[in-house]
Coordinates of C-alpha atoms and ligand atoms in Angstrom, one line a residue:
M1 CA 0.0 0.0 0.0
A2 CA 1.3 3.5 -0.9
G3 CA 2.4 5.3 2.2
G4 CA 1.5 8.8 3.6
F5 CA -1.8 10.5 3.8
L6 CA -2.2 10.8 0.0
G7 CA -1.4 7.2 -0.4
Q8 CA -4.0 6.3 2.2
V9 CA -6.8 8.4 0.6
N10 CA -5.9 6.8 -2.8
T11 CA -6.0 3.4 -1.3
I12 CA -9.6 3.9 -0.1
F13 CA -10.4 5.5 -3.5
D14 CA -9.1 2.4 -5.3
R15 CA -11.1 0.0 -3.2
A16 CA -14.2 2.0 -3.8
A17 CA -13.5 2.6 -7.5
A18 CA -13.4 -1.2 -8.0
L19 CA -17.0 -1.4 -6.8
T20 CA -18.3 1.3 -9.2
G21 CA -17.7 -0.6 -12.5
R22 CA -16.8 2.7 -14.1
D23 CA -14.2 3.0 -16.9
A24 CA -10.6 2.8 -15.7
A25 CA -9.5 6.1 -17.5
L26 CA -12.5 8.0 -16.0
L27 CA -11.6 6.7 -12.5
K28 CA -8.0 7.8 -13.1
Q29 CA -9.2 11.3 -14.0
I30 CA -11.3 11.5 -10.9
K31 CA -8.5 10.3 -8.6
T32 CA -5.8 12.5 -10.1
C33 CA -5.1 15.9 -8.5
N34 CA -5.5 18.3 -11.4
V35 CA -3.1 20.9 -10.3
V36 CA -0.8 21.9 -7.4
M37 CA 0.7 25.3 -7.1
A38 CA 3.7 25.9 -4.9
V39 CA 4.7 29.3 -3.7
S40 CA 7.7 30.6 -1.6
F41 CA 7.7 34.2 -0.5
P42 CA 9.7 36.4 1.8
V43 CA 8.1 37.8 5.0
R44 CA 9.5 40.4 7.3
R45 CA 9.2 39.4 10.9
D46 CA 8.5 42.0 13.6
D47 CA 12.2 42.1 14.6
G48 CA 13.2 43.1 11.0
T49 CA 14.6 39.7 10.0
L50 CA 13.4 38.1 6.8
I51 CA 12.2 34.5 6.4
V52 CA 11.0 32.6 3.4
V53 CA 7.6 30.9 3.8
D54 CA 6.5 27.9 1.7
G55 CA 2.9 27.3 0.7
W56 CA 0.7 25.3 -1.6
R57 CA -2.7 25.3 -3.2
A58 CA -4.0 22.1 -4.7
Q59 CA -7.1 21.9 -6.9
H60 CA -8.0 18.3 -7.1
S61 CA -11.0 18.3 -9.4
H62 CA -12.6 20.7 -11.8
H63 CA -15.7 18.7 -12.6
K64 CA -17.5 21.5 -10.9
T65 CA -16.2 25.0 -10.3
P66 CA -15.2 26.9 -8.3
T67 CA -13.0 24.5 -6.4
K68 CA -13.3 24.8 -2.6
G69 CA -11.3 23.9 0.4
G70 CA -9.6 25.2 3.5
I71 CA -6.2 26.7 4.1
R72 CA -4.2 25.3 6.9
F73 CA -1.3 26.7 8.8
A74 CA 0.9 23.9 10.1
A75 CA 4.6 23.4 10.7
D76 CA 4.7 20.1 8.8
V77 CA 2.2 20.7 6.0
H78 CA 3.5 19.6 2.6
D79 CA 2.3 19.3 -1.0
E80 CA 1.1 15.7 -0.7
E81 CA -0.9 16.4 2.4
V82 CA -2.6 19.3 0.7
M83 CA -3.3 17.1 -2.3
A84 CA -4.8 14.4 -0.1
L85 CA -7.0 17.0 1.6
A86 CA -8.0 18.5 -1.7
A87 CA -9.1 15.0 -2.9
L88 CA -11.2 14.5 0.3
M89 CA -12.8 17.9 -0.5
S90 CA -13.9 16.7 -3.9
Y91 CA -15.4 13.5 -2.5
K92 CA -17.0 15.4 0.4
C93 CA -18.7 18.0 -1.8
A94 CA -20.1 15.3 -4.0
I95 CA -21.6 13.5 -1.0
V96 CA -23.4 16.5 0.3
D97 CA -24.4 17.9 -3.1
V98 CA -22.3 21.0 -2.8
P99 CA -21.6 22.1 -6.4
F100 CA -17.8 22.6 -6.0
G101 CA -14.6 20.7 -6.9
G102 CA -12.2 20.0 -4.2
A103 CA -9.2 22.1 -3.2
K104 CA -6.9 22.7 -0.2
G105 CA -4.2 25.1 0.7
G106 CA -1.4 25.0 3.2
I107 CA 1.2 27.3 4.6
R108 CA 4.2 25.7 6.4
I109 CA 4.3 27.7 9.6
D110 CA 3.7 27.0 13.3
A111 CA 1.1 29.8 13.7
S112 CA 1.8 29.9 17.5
K113 CA 5.3 31.2 16.8
F114 CA 4.2 34.2 14.9
S115 CA 2.6 37.5 16.1
I116 CA -0.8 38.5 14.7
S117 CA 0.8 41.2 12.5
E118 CA 3.2 38.6 11.1
L119 CA 0.3 36.2 10.4
E120 CA -1.5 39.0 8.7
R121 CA 1.5 39.7 6.4
I122 CA 1.9 36.0 5.6
T123 CA -1.8 35.5 4.8
R124 CA -2.0 38.7 2.7
R125 CA 1.2 37.7 0.7
Y126 CA -0.1 34.2 0.2
T127 CA -3.4 35.6 -1.1
F128 CA -1.5 38.0 -3.4
E129 CA 0.3 34.9 -4.8
L130 CA -3.0 33.2 -5.4
V131 CA -4.4 36.2 -7.2
R132 CA -1.3 36.6 -9.3
K133 CA -1.6 32.9 -10.4
N134 CA -5.4 33.1 -10.9
F135 CA -5.9 30.6 -8.0
I136 CA -8.5 32.5 -6.2
G137 CA -11.9 34.0 -7.1
P138 CA -15.6 33.5 -6.7
G139 CA -15.8 31.4 -9.8
L140 CA -12.3 29.9 -9.6
D141 CA -11.2 28.7 -6.2
V142 CA -12.7 29.7 -2.9
P143 CA -10.7 29.0 0.3
A144 CA -12.0 28.6 3.9
P145 CA -10.4 28.0 7.3
D146 CA -8.8 24.7 8.3
Y147 CA -6.4 23.7 10.9
G148 CA -4.7 26.7 12.4
T149 CA -6.8 29.3 10.6
S150 CA -10.1 31.0 11.4
S151 CA -12.5 33.8 10.2
R152 CA -9.7 36.3 11.1
E153 CA -7.5 35.0 8.3
M154 CA -10.5 34.8 5.9
A155 CA -11.2 38.5 6.5
W156 CA -7.6 39.3 5.5
I157 CA -7.9 37.1 2.4
A158 CA -11.2 38.9 1.4
D159 CA -9.7 42.3 2.0
T160 CA -6.5 41.5 0.0
Y161 CA -8.5 40.0 -2.9
T162 CA -11.0 42.9 -3.1
S163 CA -8.2 45.4 -2.9
L164 CA -6.5 43.8 -5.8
R165 CA -9.7 43.4 -7.8
P166 CA -11.5 46.7 -7.1
G167 CA -15.1 46.9 -8.3
E168 CA -15.5 43.2 -8.7
L169 CA -19.2 42.9 -7.7
D170 CA -19.0 39.4 -6.4
G171 CA -15.5 39.8 -4.9
L172 CA -16.5 38.9 -1.3
A173 CA -17.4 35.4 -2.5
C174 CA -13.7 34.7 -3.1
V175 CA -13.5 33.1 0.4
T176 CA -15.9 31.8 3.0
A177 CA -16.2 31.6 6.8
K178 CA -15.6 35.4 6.9
P179 CA -16.6 37.4 9.9
L180 CA -20.2 38.5 9.7
A181 CA -19.4 42.2 9.0
Q182 CA -17.2 41.1 6.0
G183 CA -20.0 39.2 4.2
G184 CA -19.9 36.1 6.4
I185 CA -23.0 34.1 7.3
R186 CA -24.6 33.3 10.7
G187 CA -23.9 29.7 11.8
R188 CA -20.7 29.2 9.7
T189 CA -18.3 29.1 12.7
Q190 CA -20.4 26.4 14.4
A191 CA -21.2 24.6 11.1
T192 CA -18.7 21.7 11.0
G193 CA -19.2 20.8 14.7
R194 CA -23.0 21.2 14.3
G195 CA -22.8 18.9 11.2
V196 CA -20.8 16.4 13.2
Y197 CA -23.6 16.4 15.7
Y198 CA -26.4 16.1 13.2
G199 CA -24.6 13.2 11.4
T200 CA -23.8 11.4 14.6
R201 CA -27.3 11.9 15.9
E202 CA -28.7 10.4 12.6
V203 CA -26.6 7.3 13.1
C204 CA -27.6 7.0 16.8
N205 CA -31.3 7.3 15.7
D206 CA -31.0 4.1 13.7
A207 CA -32.6 1.6 16.1
A208 CA -31.4 -1.5 14.3
L209 CA -27.8 -0.3 14.1
M210 CA -27.8 0.7 17.7
K211 CA -29.1 -2.7 18.8
S212 CA -26.4 -4.4 16.8
L213 CA -23.8 -2.2 18.6
G214 CA -25.4 -3.0 22.0
L215 CA -26.4 0.7 22.4
S216 CA -29.7 2.4 23.1
T217 CA -31.3 4.5 20.4
G218 CA -30.6 8.3 20.4
I219 CA -27.7 10.5 21.3
A220 CA -29.0 11.2 24.8
G221 CA -26.9 9.4 27.5
K222 CA -24.1 8.4 25.1
R223 CA -20.7 8.6 26.6
V224 CA -18.5 10.8 24.3
V225 CA -14.8 11.5 24.1
V226 CA -13.6 14.4 21.9
Q227 CA -10.0 14.9 20.7
G228 CA -9.2 18.6 19.8
L229 CA -11.1 21.5 21.3
G230 CA -10.7 23.8 18.3
N231 CA -13.4 24.9 15.9
V232 CA -14.7 21.4 15.0
G233 CA -14.1 19.6 18.3
Y234 CA -15.5 22.4 20.6
Y235 CA -18.8 22.8 18.7
A236 CA -19.2 19.0 18.2
A237 CA -18.7 18.5 21.9
K238 CA -21.1 21.4 22.7
Y239 CA -24.0 20.2 20.5
M240 CA -23.5 16.6 21.7
A241 CA -23.7 17.7 25.3
E242 CA -26.8 19.9 24.5
G243 CA -28.3 16.8 22.8
G244 CA -27.9 14.9 26.1
A245 CA -24.6 13.1 25.6
V246 CA -22.1 12.9 28.5
L247 CA -18.6 14.2 27.8
V248 CA -16.5 11.6 29.6
G249 CA -13.1 12.5 28.0
L250 CA -11.5 15.5 26.4
I251 CA -8.1 15.5 24.7
E252 CA -5.9 18.4 23.7
R253 CA -2.2 18.8 22.8
E254 CA -1.1 18.9 26.5
G255 CA -2.9 15.7 27.5
A256 CA -6.3 14.3 28.2
I257 CA -8.8 14.5 31.1
S258 CA -11.6 12.1 32.0
N259 CA -14.5 11.8 34.3
P260 CA -17.1 9.0 33.8
D261 CA -19.7 11.3 35.4
G262 CA -19.2 13.9 32.7
L263 CA -17.1 17.1 32.1
D264 CA -18.6 20.5 31.9
L265 CA -17.3 21.8 28.5
E266 CA -17.5 25.5 29.3
A267 CA -15.8 25.1 32.6
V268 CA -13.0 23.1 31.0
M269 CA -12.6 25.8 28.3
K270 CA -12.4 28.4 31.1
H271 CA -9.9 26.4 33.0
R272 CA -7.8 26.0 29.9
K273 CA -7.9 29.7 29.3
E274 CA -6.9 30.5 32.8
T275 CA -4.2 27.8 33.3
G276 CA -3.1 27.2 29.7
S277 CA -4.1 23.5 29.9
I278 CA -7.0 21.2 30.3
L279 CA -5.0 19.1 32.8
N280 CA -5.8 19.4 36.5
F281 CA -9.4 20.2 35.9
P282 CA -11.2 19.8 39.2
G283 CA -12.8 16.4 39.6
A284 CA -11.2 15.0 36.4
T285 CA -8.4 12.4 36.1
N286 CA -5.3 13.5 34.1
I287 CA -3.9 11.4 31.3
A288 CA -0.5 12.7 30.5
K289 CA -0.3 11.3 27.0
G290 CA -3.2 12.8 25.1
L291 CA -3.2 9.9 22.5
A292 CA -4.0 7.5 25.3
G293 CA -7.3 9.4 25.8
L294 CA -8.5 7.9 22.5
E295 CA -8.6 4.6 24.3
L296 CA -10.9 5.8 27.1
P297 CA -14.1 3.7 27.7
C298 CA -16.9 5.5 25.8
D299 CA -19.7 5.0 23.2
I300 CA -18.7 7.6 20.7
L301 CA -15.2 8.9 20.0
V302 CA -14.8 12.1 18.0
P303 CA -11.3 12.7 16.7
A304 CA -11.4 16.4 15.8
A305 CA -7.8 17.5 15.8
L306 CA -5.6 16.0 13.1
E307 CA -5.1 13.2 10.6
L308 CA -3.5 9.8 11.3
Q309 CA -4.5 9.6 15.0
I310 CA -6.0 6.1 15.0
T311 CA -3.5 3.7 13.6
K312 CA -3.0 -0.1 13.5
E313 CA -1.0 0.4 16.8
N314 CA -3.9 1.9 18.9
A315 CA -6.9 0.7 17.0
P316 CA -7.1 -2.7 18.8
R317 CA -7.4 -0.8 22.1
I318 CA -10.1 1.7 21.1
Q319 CA -13.1 1.1 23.3
A320 CA -15.6 3.3 21.5
K321 CA -18.5 1.6 19.6
I322 CA -18.8 4.5 17.2
I323 CA -16.1 6.8 15.8
S324 CA -17.3 10.1 14.3
E325 CA -14.5 11.6 12.3
G326 CA -14.6 15.3 12.9
A327 CA -11.1 15.7 11.6
N328 CA -10.0 14.9 8.1
G329 CA -8.3 11.5 7.8
P330 CA -7.9 10.7 11.5
T331 CA -8.1 6.9 10.9
T332 CA -5.5 5.1 8.8
P333 CA -6.8 2.3 6.4
E334 CA -5.0 -0.4 8.5
A335 CA -6.8 1.0 11.6
D336 CA -10.0 1.1 9.6
A337 CA -9.8 -2.6 8.8
I338 CA -9.0 -3.5 12.4
L339 CA -12.0 -1.4 13.6
H340 CA -14.3 -2.9 11.0
D341 CA -13.3 -6.4 12.1
R342 CA -13.9 -5.4 15.8
G343 CA -17.4 -4.1 14.9
V344 CA -16.6 -0.5 15.6
F345 CA -18.9 1.7 13.4
V346 CA -16.9 4.5 11.8
I347 CA -18.8 7.5 10.5
P348 CA -16.5 8.8 7.8
D349 CA -14.9 12.2 7.6
I350 CA -16.0 12.8 4.0
Y351 CA -19.6 12.7 5.3
V352 CA -19.6 13.8 8.9
N353 CA -17.4 16.8 8.8
A354 CA -19.0 18.2 5.6
G355 CA -21.1 20.7 7.6
G356 CA -18.4 23.4 7.2
V357 CA -18.3 23.2 3.4
T358 CA -22.1 23.0 3.2
V359 CA -22.5 26.3 5.1
S360 CA -19.6 27.8 3.2
Y361 CA -21.7 27.0 0.1
F362 CA -24.6 28.9 1.7
E363 CA -22.3 31.9 2.4
W364 CA -21.0 31.8 -1.2
V365 CA -24.6 31.9 -2.5
K366 CA -25.4 34.7 -0.1
N367 CA -22.5 36.7 -1.3
L368 CA -23.5 36.2 -5.0
E369 CA -27.1 37.2 -4.2
H370 CA -26.0 40.2 -2.1
V371 CA -28.9 39.6 0.3
R372 CA -29.1 37.9 3.7
F373 CA -31.2 34.7 3.8
G374 CA -34.6 35.4 5.4
R375 CA -34.4 39.2 4.9
M376 CA -37.2 39.2 2.3
E377 CA -39.6 36.7 3.9
K378 CA -39.1 36.8 7.7
R379 CA -41.7 39.5 8.5
F380 CA -44.0 38.2 5.8
E381 CA -44.0 34.7 7.4
E382 CA -44.5 36.2 10.9
T383 CA -47.6 38.1 9.7
A384 CA -49.0 35.0 7.9
F385 CA -48.2 32.6 10.9
G386 CA -49.7 35.2 13.2
R387 CA -53.0 35.2 11.2
L388 CA -53.0 31.4 11.5
V389 CA -52.5 31.5 15.2
D390 CA -55.3 34.1 15.5
A391 CA -57.6 31.9 13.4
M392 CA -56.8 28.9 15.5
S393 CA -57.5 30.9 18.6
S394 CA -60.9 32.0 17.5
A395 CA -61.8 28.5 16.1
T396 CA -60.9 26.7 19.3
G397 CA -61.4 29.5 21.9
K398 CA -57.9 28.9 23.2
K399 CA -56.1 32.1 24.3
F400 CA -52.4 32.3 23.5
S401 CA -50.1 34.4 25.7
D402 CA -48.0 37.0 23.9
A403 CA -44.9 34.8 24.4
E404 CA -46.7 31.8 22.9
R405 CA -48.0 33.8 20.0
Q406 CA -44.6 35.1 19.3
R407 CA -43.0 31.6 19.4
L408 CA -45.7 30.1 17.2
S409 CA -45.5 32.8 14.6
A410 CA -41.8 33.3 14.4
G411 CA -40.4 33.7 10.9
A412 CA -37.1 32.1 9.9
G413 CA -34.0 34.3 10.2
E414 CA -30.6 33.7 8.5
E415 CA -29.3 31.3 11.2
D416 CA -32.5 29.3 11.3
L417 CA -32.4 28.8 7.6
V418 CA -28.7 27.9 7.6
N419 CA -29.1 25.4 10.4
S420 CA -32.2 24.0 8.7
G421 CA -30.3 23.6 5.4
L422 CA -27.4 22.0 7.2
E423 CA -29.6 19.6 9.0
E424 CA -31.4 18.6 5.8
T425 CA -28.1 18.1 4.0
M426 CA -26.6 15.9 6.7
I427 CA -29.8 13.8 7.0
T428 CA -30.3 13.4 3.3
A429 CA -26.6 12.6 2.7
W430 CA -26.6 9.9 5.4
Q431 CA -29.7 8.3 3.9
A432 CA -28.0 8.2 0.5
I433 CA -24.9 6.6 2.0
N434 CA -27.0 4.1 3.9
E435 CA -29.0 3.2 0.7
R436 CA -25.8 2.7 -1.2
R437 CA -24.4 0.5 1.6
A438 CA -27.5 -1.6 1.6
R439 CA -27.1 -2.2 -2.2
L440 CA -23.4 -3.0 -1.9
G441 CA -23.7 -5.4 1.1
K442 CA -23.2 -5.0 4.8
E443 CA -19.5 -6.1 4.5
V444 CA -19.0 -2.7 2.9
D445 CA -18.3 -0.2 5.6
P446 CA -19.9 3.4 5.5
R447 CA -16.6 4.9 4.4
L448 CA -16.4 2.7 1.3
A449 CA -20.1 3.2 0.6
A450 CA -19.6 7.0 0.9
F451 CA -16.6 6.9 -1.5
V452 CA -18.6 4.7 -4.0
L453 CA -21.5 7.2 -3.9
S454 CA -19.2 10.1 -4.3
I455 CA -17.1 8.6 -7.2
D456 CA -20.3 7.8 -9.0
K457 CA -21.6 11.4 -8.7
I458 CA -18.3 12.8 -10.0
A459 CA -18.2 10.3 -12.8
V460 CA -21.6 11.4 -14.0
S461 CA -20.5 15.0 -13.9
Y462 CA -17.4 14.2 -16.0
Q463 CA -19.4 12.1 -18.4
D464 CA -22.0 14.8 -18.9
L465 CA -19.2 17.4 -19.5
G466 CA -17.4 15.4 -22.2
I467 CA -13.8 16.0 -23.0
F468 CA -12.3 19.3 -24.1
P469 CA -11.3 19.8 -26.9
Ligands
NAD1 P1 -8.5 24.2 14.9 O1 -7.1 24.7 14.7 O2 -9.6 25.1 15.2 O3 -8.5 23.1 16.1 C1 -7.6 22.0 16.2 C2 -7.5 21.7 17.7 O4 -6.8 20.5 17.9 C3 -6.7 22.8 18.5 O5 -7.4 23.1 19.7 C4 -5.4 22.1 18.8 O6 -4.8 22.5 20.0 C5 -5.8 20.6 18.9 N1 -4.7 19.7 18.7 C6 -3.6 19.8 18.0 N2 -2.9 18.7 18.1 C7 -3.5 17.9 18.9 C8 -3.2 16.6 19.5 N3 -2.1 16.0 19.1 N4 -4.1 16.1 20.3 C9 -5.2 16.7 20.7 N5 -5.5 17.9 20.2 C10 -4.7 18.5 19.4 O7 -8.8 23.3 13.7 P2 -10.2 22.8 13.2 O8 -10.7 23.8 12.1 O9 -11.1 22.5 14.3 O10 -9.8 21.5 12.4 C11 -9.6 20.3 13.0 C12 -9.7 19.1 12.0 O11 -11.0 19.2 11.4 C13 -8.7 19.2 10.9 O12 -8.4 17.8 10.5 C14 -9.5 19.8 9.8 O13 -9.0 19.5 8.5 C15 -10.9 19.3 10.0 N6 -12.0 20.1 9.4 C16 -12.1 21.4 9.8 C17 -13.2 22.1 9.2 C18 -13.6 23.5 9.6 O14 -14.6 24.0 9.2 N7 -12.8 24.1 10.4 C19 -14.1 21.4 8.3 C20 -13.9 20.1 8.0 C21 -12.8 19.4 8.6

């Protein structure tokens, strides 16, 4: 088997491709990363010294444009990693019917070693390089955050792009997950973690599956361990806890903490802010080596930090019955096989963490439409629903309090619509994966079924497009 993250993604692709019965050349076109751009540029540090920073942008597939995918800041990011992540983006977008090809960017820096103004200079210069090479634009390639970046960097990207392309009407759609005031959308920050919650909840609502795993139906009461309390992990943990799950373990860079009776997420976050660590949280047991936290007894494990965390080495010791892959590529194919044999149900990354790109798509649409979702219809709905409530009231004689009337007649605002669209997307996509799995046979795990579904969708797009020239 080819090594490295890219080799691992391609290994899964090959296994799934063999089940599609599609033409070998077409499958090769789908698997191939169409283009990778490498940049190296000088950056002046705050102390006046110069450094050279390396970065990449990979566009895996142009069967739909623009291409879409995050930009990560990481000390060890390299071209193959970015290509692997770009490929996952293509497959992910196809699964959730987001009309984009896959892309990914990376800048090789340890963001924690740079000041904010240095990070801003790095981000703006990288964006300039993307503009110069026609690698960014609302119809070309649209970045988003990933490991080590957030809406702050996206605002710098949007500002740099629109400064370099003055007057471009749709310019703000060049990047997503921007701050609200810069054309962002309500609910994007929470979207990936929320999507992880919806996807996991959907799986837990499958009574037959839960029975086969020896678990009760529903997310309430499930014991959950989360690795990584960044954007994805924090919100996944938050919504799981709000859904009634019990957070029995949390893992960060500095180690892990556990408490079978449950950990209060907000209190842990506060403790980490004050002490710089999740360790020594009152009432919790410390686990010095964070990785060992993955082996805590639990029902659901959510790796939401980095790739390649569950390997053939630790897979035999994982006690979770369900693994919900918040991160991209946290499970190696060897570990996947071990988990499958052990009856652990893995909800694959290309499905379950697709909430971010789904809401990024909504943001892109919002930017192109130049109007906030719900702005036109919210009040209209409220008036119409209000009339219905009044009609109900006079027909039944039931008097509604002002608060009840307000609740019953509320119109949908932007965040309601975003969350509703996200929930619909996650549910529909899981049903499609499940249906495909049922057709392929139960020995096919959800990841393979998801890949088969995705490859088939991309194949149809390529076939419909034909070949140029
Ligand atoms: P982030 O930078 O916001 O958070 C990552 C967190 O993981 C940080 O809190 C970091 O301290 C922690 N971490 C780092 N190394 C760790 C280790 N060895 N053990 C435990 N914790 C560790 O990044 P993010 O945006 O939350 O992304 C996390 C993962 O989710 C990545 O694989 C990313 O590709 C994937 N992802 C992100 C999004 C998104 O919208 N942000 C969407 C889909 C997938």
